PDB file of C-alpha atoms in Angstrom:
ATOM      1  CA  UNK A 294     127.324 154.511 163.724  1.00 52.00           C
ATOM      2  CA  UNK A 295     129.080 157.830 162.431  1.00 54.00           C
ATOM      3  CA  UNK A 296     129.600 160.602 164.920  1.00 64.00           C
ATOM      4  CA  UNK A 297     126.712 162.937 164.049  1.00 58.00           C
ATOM      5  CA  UNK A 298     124.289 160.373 163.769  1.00 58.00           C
ATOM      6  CA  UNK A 299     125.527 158.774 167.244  1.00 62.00           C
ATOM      7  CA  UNK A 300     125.386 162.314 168.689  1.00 65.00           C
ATOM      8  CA  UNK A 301     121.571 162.817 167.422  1.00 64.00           C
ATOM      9  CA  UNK A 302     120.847 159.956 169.220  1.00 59.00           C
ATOM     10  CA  UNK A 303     122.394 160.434 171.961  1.00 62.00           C
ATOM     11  CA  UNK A 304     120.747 164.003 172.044  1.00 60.00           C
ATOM     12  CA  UNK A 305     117.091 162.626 171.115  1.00 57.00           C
ATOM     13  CA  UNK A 306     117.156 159.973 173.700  1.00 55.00           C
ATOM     14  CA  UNK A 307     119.510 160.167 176.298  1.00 52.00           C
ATOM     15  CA  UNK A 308     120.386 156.801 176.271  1.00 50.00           C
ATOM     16  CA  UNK A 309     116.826 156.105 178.527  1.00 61.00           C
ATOM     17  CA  UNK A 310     113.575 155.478 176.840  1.00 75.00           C
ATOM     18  CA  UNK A 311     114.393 154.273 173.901  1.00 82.00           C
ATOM     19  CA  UNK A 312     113.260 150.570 173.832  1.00 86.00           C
ATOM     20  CA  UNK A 313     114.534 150.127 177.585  1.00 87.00           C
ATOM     21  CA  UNK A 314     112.407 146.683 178.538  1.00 92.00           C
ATOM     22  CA  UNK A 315     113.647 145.426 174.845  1.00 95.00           C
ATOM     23  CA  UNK A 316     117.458 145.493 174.794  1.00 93.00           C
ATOM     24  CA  UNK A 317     117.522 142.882 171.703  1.00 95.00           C
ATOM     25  CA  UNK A 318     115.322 145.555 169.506  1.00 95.00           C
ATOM     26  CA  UNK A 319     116.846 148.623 170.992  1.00 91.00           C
ATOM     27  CA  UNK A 320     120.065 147.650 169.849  1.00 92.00           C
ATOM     28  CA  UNK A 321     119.069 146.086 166.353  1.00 94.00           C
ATOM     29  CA  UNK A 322     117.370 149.468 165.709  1.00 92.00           C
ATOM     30  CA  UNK A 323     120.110 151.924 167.057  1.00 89.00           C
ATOM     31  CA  UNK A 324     122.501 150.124 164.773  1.00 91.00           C
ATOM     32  CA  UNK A 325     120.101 150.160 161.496  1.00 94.00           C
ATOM     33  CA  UNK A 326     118.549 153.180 162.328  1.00 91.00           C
ATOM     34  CA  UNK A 327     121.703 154.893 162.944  1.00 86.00           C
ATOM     35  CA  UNK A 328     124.373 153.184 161.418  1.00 87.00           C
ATOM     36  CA  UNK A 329     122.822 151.773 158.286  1.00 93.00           C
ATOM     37  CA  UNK A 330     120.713 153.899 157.085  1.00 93.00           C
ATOM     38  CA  UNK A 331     121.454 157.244 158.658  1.00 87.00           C
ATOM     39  CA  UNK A 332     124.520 156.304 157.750  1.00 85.00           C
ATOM     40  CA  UNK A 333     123.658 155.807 154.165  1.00 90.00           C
ATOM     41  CA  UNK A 334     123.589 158.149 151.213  1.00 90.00           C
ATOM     42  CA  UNK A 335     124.721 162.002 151.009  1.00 91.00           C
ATOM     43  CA  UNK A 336     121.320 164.105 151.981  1.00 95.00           C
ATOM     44  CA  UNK A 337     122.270 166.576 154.329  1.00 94.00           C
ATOM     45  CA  UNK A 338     121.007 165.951 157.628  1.00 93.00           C
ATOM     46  CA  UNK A 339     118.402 168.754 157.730  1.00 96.00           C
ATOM     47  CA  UNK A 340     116.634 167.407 154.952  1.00 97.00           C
ATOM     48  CA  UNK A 341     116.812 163.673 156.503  1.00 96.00           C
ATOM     49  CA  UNK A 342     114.862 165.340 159.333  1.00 96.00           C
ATOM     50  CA  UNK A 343     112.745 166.949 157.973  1.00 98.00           C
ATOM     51  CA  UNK A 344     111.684 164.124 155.471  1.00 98.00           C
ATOM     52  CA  UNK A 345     111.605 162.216 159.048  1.00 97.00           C
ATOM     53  CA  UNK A 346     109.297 165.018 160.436  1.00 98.00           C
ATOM     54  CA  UNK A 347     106.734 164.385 157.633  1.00 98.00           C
ATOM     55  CA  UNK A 348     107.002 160.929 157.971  1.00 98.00           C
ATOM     56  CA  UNK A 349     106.220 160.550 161.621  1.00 98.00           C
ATOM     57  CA  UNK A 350     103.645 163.404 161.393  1.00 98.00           C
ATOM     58  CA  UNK A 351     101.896 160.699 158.160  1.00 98.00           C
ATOM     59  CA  UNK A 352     102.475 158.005 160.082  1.00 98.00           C
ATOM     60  CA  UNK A 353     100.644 159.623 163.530  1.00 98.00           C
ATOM     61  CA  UNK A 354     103.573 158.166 165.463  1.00 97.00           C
ATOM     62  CA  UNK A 355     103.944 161.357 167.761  1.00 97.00           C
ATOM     63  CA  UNK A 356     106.624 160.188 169.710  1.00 94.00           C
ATOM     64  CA  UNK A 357     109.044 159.665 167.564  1.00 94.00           C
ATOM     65  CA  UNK A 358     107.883 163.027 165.433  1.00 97.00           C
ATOM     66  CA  UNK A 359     108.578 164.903 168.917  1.00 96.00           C
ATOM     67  CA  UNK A 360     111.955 163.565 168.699  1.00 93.00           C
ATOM     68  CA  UNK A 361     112.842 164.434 165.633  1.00 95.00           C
ATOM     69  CA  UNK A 362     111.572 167.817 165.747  1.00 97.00           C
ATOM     70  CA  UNK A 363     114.004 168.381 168.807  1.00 96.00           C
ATOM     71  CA  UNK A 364     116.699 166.642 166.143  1.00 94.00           C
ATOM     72  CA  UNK A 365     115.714 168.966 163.373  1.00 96.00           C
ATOM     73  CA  UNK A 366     116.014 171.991 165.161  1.00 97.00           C
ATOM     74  CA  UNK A 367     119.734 170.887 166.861  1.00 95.00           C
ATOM     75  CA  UNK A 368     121.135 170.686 162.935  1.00 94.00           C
ATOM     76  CA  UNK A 369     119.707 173.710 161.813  1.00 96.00           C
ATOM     77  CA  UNK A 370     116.365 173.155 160.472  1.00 98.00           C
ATOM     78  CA  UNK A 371     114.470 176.133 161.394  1.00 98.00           C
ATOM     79  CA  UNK A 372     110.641 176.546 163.101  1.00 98.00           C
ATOM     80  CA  UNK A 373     109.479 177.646 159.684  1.00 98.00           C
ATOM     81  CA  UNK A 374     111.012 174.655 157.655  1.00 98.00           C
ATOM     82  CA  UNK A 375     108.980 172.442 160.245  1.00 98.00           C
ATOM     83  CA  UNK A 376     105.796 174.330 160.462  1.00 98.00           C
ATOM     84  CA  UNK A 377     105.445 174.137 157.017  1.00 98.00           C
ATOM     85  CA  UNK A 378     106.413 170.710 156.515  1.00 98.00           C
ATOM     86  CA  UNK A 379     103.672 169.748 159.020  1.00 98.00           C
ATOM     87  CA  UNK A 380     101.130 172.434 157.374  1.00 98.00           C
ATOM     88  CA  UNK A 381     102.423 170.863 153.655  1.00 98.00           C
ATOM     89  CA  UNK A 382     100.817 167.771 155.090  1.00 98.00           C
ATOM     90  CA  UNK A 383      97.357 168.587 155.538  1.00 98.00           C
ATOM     91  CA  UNK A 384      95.875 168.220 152.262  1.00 98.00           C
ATOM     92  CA  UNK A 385      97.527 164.440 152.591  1.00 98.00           C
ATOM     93  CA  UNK A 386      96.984 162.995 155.286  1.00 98.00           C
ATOM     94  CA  UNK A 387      94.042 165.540 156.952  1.00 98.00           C
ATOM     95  CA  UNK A 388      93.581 168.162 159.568  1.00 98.00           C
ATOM     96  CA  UNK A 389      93.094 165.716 162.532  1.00 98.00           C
ATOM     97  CA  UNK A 390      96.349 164.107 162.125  1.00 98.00           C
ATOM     98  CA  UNK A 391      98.148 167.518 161.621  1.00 98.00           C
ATOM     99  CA  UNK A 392      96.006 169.190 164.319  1.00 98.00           C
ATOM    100  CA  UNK A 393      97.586 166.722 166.986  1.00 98.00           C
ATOM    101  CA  UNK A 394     101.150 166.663 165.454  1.00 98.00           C
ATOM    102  CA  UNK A 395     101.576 170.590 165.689  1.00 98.00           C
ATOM    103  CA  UNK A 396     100.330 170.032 169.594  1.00 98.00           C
ATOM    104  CA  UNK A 397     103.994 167.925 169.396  1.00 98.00           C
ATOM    105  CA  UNK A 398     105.692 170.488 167.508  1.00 98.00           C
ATOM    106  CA  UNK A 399     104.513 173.973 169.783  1.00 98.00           C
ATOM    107  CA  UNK A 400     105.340 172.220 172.975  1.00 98.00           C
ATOM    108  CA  UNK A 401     108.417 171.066 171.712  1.00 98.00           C
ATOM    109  CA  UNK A 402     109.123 174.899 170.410  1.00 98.00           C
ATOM    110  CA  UNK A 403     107.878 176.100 173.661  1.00 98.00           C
ATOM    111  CA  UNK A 404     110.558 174.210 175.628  1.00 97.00           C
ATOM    112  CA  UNK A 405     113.289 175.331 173.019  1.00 97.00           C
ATOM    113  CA  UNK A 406     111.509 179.289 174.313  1.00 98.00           C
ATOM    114  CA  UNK A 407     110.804 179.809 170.025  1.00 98.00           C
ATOM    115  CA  UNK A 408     108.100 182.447 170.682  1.00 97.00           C
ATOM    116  CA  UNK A 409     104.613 181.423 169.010  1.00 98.00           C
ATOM    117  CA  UNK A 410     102.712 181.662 166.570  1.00 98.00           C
ATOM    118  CA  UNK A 411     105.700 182.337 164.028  1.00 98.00           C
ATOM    119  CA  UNK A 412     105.213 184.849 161.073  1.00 98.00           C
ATOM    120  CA  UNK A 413     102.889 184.671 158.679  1.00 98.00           C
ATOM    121  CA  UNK A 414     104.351 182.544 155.364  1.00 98.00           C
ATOM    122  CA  UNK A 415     101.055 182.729 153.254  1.00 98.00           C
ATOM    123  CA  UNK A 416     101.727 184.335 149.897  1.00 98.00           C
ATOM    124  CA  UNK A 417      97.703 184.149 148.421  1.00 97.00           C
ATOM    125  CA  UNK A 418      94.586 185.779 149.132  1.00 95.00           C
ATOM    126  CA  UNK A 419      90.554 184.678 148.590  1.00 93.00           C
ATOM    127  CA  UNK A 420      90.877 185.881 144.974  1.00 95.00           C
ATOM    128  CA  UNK A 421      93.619 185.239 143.877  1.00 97.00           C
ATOM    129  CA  UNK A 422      94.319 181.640 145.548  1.00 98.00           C
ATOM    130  CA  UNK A 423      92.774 179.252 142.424  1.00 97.00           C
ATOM    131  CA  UNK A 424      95.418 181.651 140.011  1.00 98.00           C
ATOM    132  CA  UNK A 425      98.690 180.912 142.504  1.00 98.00           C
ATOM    133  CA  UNK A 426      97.561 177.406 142.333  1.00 98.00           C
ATOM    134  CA  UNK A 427      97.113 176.252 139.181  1.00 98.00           C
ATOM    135  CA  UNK A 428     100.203 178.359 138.367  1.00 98.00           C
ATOM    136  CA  UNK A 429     101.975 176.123 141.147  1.00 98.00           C
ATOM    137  CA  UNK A 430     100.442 172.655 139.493  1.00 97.00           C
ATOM    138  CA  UNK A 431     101.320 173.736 136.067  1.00 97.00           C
ATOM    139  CA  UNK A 432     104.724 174.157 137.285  1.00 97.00           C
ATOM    140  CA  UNK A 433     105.059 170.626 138.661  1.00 97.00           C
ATOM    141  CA  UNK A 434     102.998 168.966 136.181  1.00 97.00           C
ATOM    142  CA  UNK A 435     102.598 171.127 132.613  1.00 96.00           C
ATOM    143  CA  UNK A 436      99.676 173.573 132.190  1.00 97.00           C
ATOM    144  CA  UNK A 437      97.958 171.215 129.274  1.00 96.00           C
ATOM    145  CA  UNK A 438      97.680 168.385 132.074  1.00 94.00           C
ATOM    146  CA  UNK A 439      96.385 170.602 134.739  1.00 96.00           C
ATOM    147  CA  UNK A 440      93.728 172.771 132.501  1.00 97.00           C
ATOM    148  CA  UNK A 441      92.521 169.096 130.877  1.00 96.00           C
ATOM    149  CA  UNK A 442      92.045 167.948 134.235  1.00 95.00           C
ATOM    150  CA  UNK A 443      89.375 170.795 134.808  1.00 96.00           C
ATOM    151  CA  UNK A 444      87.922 170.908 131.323  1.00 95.00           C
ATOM    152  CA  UNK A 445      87.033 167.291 131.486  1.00 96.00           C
ATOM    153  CA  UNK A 446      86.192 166.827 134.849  1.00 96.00           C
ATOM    154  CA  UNK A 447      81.951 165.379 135.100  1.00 97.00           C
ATOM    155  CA  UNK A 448      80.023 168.567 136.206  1.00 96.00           C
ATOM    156  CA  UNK A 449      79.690 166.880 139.650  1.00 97.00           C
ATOM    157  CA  UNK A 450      83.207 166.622 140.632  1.00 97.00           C
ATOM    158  CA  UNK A 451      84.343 170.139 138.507  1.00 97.00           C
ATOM    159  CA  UNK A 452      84.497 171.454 142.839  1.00 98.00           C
ATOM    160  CA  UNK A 453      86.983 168.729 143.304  1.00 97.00           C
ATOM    161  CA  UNK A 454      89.529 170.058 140.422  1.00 97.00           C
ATOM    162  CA  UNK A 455      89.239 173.195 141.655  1.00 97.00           C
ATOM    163  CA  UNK A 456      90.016 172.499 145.485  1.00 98.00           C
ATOM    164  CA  UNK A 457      93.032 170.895 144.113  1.00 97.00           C
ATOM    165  CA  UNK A 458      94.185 174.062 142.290  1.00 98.00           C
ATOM    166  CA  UNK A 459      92.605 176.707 144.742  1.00 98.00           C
ATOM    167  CA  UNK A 460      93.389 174.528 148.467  1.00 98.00           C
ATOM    168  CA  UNK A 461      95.986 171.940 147.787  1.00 98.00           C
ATOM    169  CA  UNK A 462      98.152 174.118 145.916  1.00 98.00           C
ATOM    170  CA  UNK A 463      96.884 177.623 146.369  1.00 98.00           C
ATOM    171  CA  UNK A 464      97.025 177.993 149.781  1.00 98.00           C
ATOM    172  CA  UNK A 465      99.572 175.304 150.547  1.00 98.00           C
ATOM    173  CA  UNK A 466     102.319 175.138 147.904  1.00 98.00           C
ATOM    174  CA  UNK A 467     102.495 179.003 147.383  1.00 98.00           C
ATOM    175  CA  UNK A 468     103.495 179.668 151.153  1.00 98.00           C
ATOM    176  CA  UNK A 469     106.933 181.133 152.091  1.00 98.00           C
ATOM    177  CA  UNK A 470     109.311 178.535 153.974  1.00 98.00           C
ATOM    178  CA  UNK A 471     109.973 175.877 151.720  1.00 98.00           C
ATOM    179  CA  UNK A 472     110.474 175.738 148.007  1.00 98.00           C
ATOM    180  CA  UNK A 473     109.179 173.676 145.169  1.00 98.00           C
ATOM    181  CA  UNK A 474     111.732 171.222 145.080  1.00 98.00           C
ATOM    182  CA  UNK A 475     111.250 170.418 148.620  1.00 98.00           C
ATOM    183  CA  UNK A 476     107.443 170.506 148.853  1.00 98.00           C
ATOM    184  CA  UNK A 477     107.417 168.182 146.131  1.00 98.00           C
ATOM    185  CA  UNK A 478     109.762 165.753 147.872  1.00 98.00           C
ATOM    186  CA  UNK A 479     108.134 165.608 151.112  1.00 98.00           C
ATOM    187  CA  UNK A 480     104.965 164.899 149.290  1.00 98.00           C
ATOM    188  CA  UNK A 481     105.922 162.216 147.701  1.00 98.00           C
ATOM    189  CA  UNK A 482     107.324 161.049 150.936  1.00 98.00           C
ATOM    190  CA  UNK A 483     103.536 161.877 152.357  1.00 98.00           C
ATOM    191  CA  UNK A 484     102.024 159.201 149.633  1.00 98.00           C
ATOM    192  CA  UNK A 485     104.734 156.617 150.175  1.00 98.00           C
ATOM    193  CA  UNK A 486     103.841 156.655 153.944  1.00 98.00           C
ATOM    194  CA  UNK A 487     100.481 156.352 153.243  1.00 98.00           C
ATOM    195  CA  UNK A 488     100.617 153.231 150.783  1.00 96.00           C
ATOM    196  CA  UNK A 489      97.594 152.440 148.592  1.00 96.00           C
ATOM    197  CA  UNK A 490      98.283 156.021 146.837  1.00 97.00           C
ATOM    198  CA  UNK A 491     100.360 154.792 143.460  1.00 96.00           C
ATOM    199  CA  UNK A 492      98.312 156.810 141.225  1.00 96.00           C
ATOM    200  CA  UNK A 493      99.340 159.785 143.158  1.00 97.00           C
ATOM    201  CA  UNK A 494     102.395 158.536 143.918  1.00 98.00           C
ATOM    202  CA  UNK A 495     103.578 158.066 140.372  1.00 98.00           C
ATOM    203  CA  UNK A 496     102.106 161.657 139.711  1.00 97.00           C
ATOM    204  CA  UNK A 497     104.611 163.138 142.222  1.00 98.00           C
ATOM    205  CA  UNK A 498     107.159 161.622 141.130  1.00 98.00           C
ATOM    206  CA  UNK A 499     107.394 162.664 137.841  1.00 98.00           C
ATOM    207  CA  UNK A 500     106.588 166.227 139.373  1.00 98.00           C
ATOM    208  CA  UNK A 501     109.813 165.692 141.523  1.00 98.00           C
ATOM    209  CA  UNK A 502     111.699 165.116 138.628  1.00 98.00           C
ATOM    210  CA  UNK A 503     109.802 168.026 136.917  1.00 97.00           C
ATOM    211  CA  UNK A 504     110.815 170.154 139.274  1.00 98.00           C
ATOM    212  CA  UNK A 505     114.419 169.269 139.782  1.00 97.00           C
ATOM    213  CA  UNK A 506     114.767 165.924 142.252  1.00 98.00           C
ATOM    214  CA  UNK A 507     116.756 163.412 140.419  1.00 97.00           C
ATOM    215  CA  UNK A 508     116.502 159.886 140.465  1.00 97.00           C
ATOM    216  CA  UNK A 509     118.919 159.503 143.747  1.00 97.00           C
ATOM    217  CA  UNK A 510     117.508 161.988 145.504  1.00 98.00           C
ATOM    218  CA  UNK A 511     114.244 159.837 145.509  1.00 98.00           C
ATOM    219  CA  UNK A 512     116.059 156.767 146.080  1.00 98.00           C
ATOM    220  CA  UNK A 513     117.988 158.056 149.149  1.00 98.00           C
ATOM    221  CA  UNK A 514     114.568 159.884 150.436  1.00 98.00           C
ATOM    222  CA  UNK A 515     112.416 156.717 150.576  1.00 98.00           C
ATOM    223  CA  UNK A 516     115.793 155.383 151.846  1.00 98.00           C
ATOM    224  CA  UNK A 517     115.430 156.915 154.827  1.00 97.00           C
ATOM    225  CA  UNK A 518     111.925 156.450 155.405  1.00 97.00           C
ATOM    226  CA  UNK A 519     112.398 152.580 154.895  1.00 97.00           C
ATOM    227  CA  UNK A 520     112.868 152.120 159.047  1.00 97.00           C
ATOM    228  CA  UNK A 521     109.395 154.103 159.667  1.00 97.00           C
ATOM    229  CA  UNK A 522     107.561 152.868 156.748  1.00 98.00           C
ATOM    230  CA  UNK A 523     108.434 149.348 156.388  1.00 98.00           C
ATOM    231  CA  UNK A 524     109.664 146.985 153.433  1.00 98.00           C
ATOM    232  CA  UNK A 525     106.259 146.833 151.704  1.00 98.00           C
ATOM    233  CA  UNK A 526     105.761 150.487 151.203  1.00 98.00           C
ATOM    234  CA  UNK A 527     109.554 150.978 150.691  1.00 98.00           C
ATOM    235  CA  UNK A 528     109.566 148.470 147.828  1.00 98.00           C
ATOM    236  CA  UNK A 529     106.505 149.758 146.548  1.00 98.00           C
ATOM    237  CA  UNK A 530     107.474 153.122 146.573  1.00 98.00           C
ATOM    238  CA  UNK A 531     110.903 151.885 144.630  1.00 98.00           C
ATOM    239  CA  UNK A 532     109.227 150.058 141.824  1.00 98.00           C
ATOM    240  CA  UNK A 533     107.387 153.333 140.765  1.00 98.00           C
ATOM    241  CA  UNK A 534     110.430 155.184 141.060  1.00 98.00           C
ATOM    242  CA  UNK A 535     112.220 153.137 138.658  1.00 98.00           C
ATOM    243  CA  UNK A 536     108.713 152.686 136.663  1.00 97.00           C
ATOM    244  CA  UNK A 537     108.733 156.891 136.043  1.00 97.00           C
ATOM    245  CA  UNK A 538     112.235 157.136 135.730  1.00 95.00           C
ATOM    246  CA  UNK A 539     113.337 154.490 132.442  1.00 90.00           C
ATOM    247  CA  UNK A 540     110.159 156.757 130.908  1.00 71.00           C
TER     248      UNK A 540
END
């Protein structure tokens, strides 16, 4: 285990509740969780927790999300990176799940004393939200794509197209606090949580690489989401990378 990654654990845990009435899994996991794979690759380590944020918050595993938002914010990552991580999730994953995960995250800001609610990051208004949006999706995945999309959805779903444009990305991807790149990466880690999302999941990830994420950059994301995700997913999650990427 290197240094930092020894020290976030110390810091997250205190040496007390993780795995206590399991010693043979505590100490498999410390060493893969924190000297594998932690360990492994060159992300900087507020964008390992932050991708660990969204995948805990996914995942519903509050716990461990509470620890890593106390992790995050000890190497830098600020409230605003992590509120808007969490809020990034929502058009993923659902308000319910991200309705109890930002319980985690104020209490946890509440005992750092980070004063609440932060300020406002939204960038859109009522009219102007579809606009921002499709502007945002045409960014990630070409304007032809996106305005086909709405000119050959079935009249019955037509509202569906345009709460992707106006909702998803509108109000979501246009906020202050993250950028492109980075929304785009922590969705993609969103859908690989999920599993059973590899239409949307090879969407993203040719928007990742649309947007700027190379090919190791993916690879060393779902790397580190491989302890919280499991092999399946993982593996999954891999073959569509490499799938989207020889194209």
């Amino acid at each position: 285990m290197n240094k930092k990654a020894e020290q976030l654990f110390s810091d997250l845990n205190d040496g007390k509740d993780f795995l206590v009435k399991d010693p043979e899994l505590r100490e498999i996991m410390i060493n893969y969780l924190y000297g594998d794979v932690y360990h492994h690759g060159n992300l900087d380590f507020k964008l390992r927790e932050l991708i660990l944020i969204v995948v805990n918050t996914t995942n519903h595993t509050l716990k461990a999300l509470k620890e890593h938002v106390t992790s995050g914010l000890s190497v830098g990552v600020t409230p605003v990176e992590i509120k808007e991580a969490v809020y990034q999730c929502t058009p993923y994953i659902g308000l319910g799940k991200v309705e109890e995960a930002l319980e985690i995250v104020n209490l946890v800001f509440e005992e750092k004393n980070i004063s609440l609610p932060l300020l406002p990051q939204a960038t859109v208004q009522g009219d102007n939200r579809f606009e921002k949006g499709f502007a945002v999706q045409s960014a990630a995945f070409g304007q032809e794509h996106i305005q086909a999309g709405h000119d050959h959805a079935p009249k019955e779903l037509k509202h569906i197209q345009n709460y992707l444009s106006e909702y998803c990305f509108g109000d979501f991807y246009t906020r202050n606090g993250l950028d492109l790149p980075t929304r785009e990466l922590i969705t993609m880690v969103m859908l690989a949580t999920l599993g059973g999302c590899e239409n949307q999941l090879r969407a993203h990830v040719g928007a990742n690489l649309t947007v700027g994420n190379n090919r190791d950059t993916l690879i060393e994301t779902i790397t580190q989401c491989q302890p919280y995700i499991g092999f399946p997913r993982t593996l999954n999650a891999i073959a569509i990378i490499n799938e989207i990427t020889k194209k």
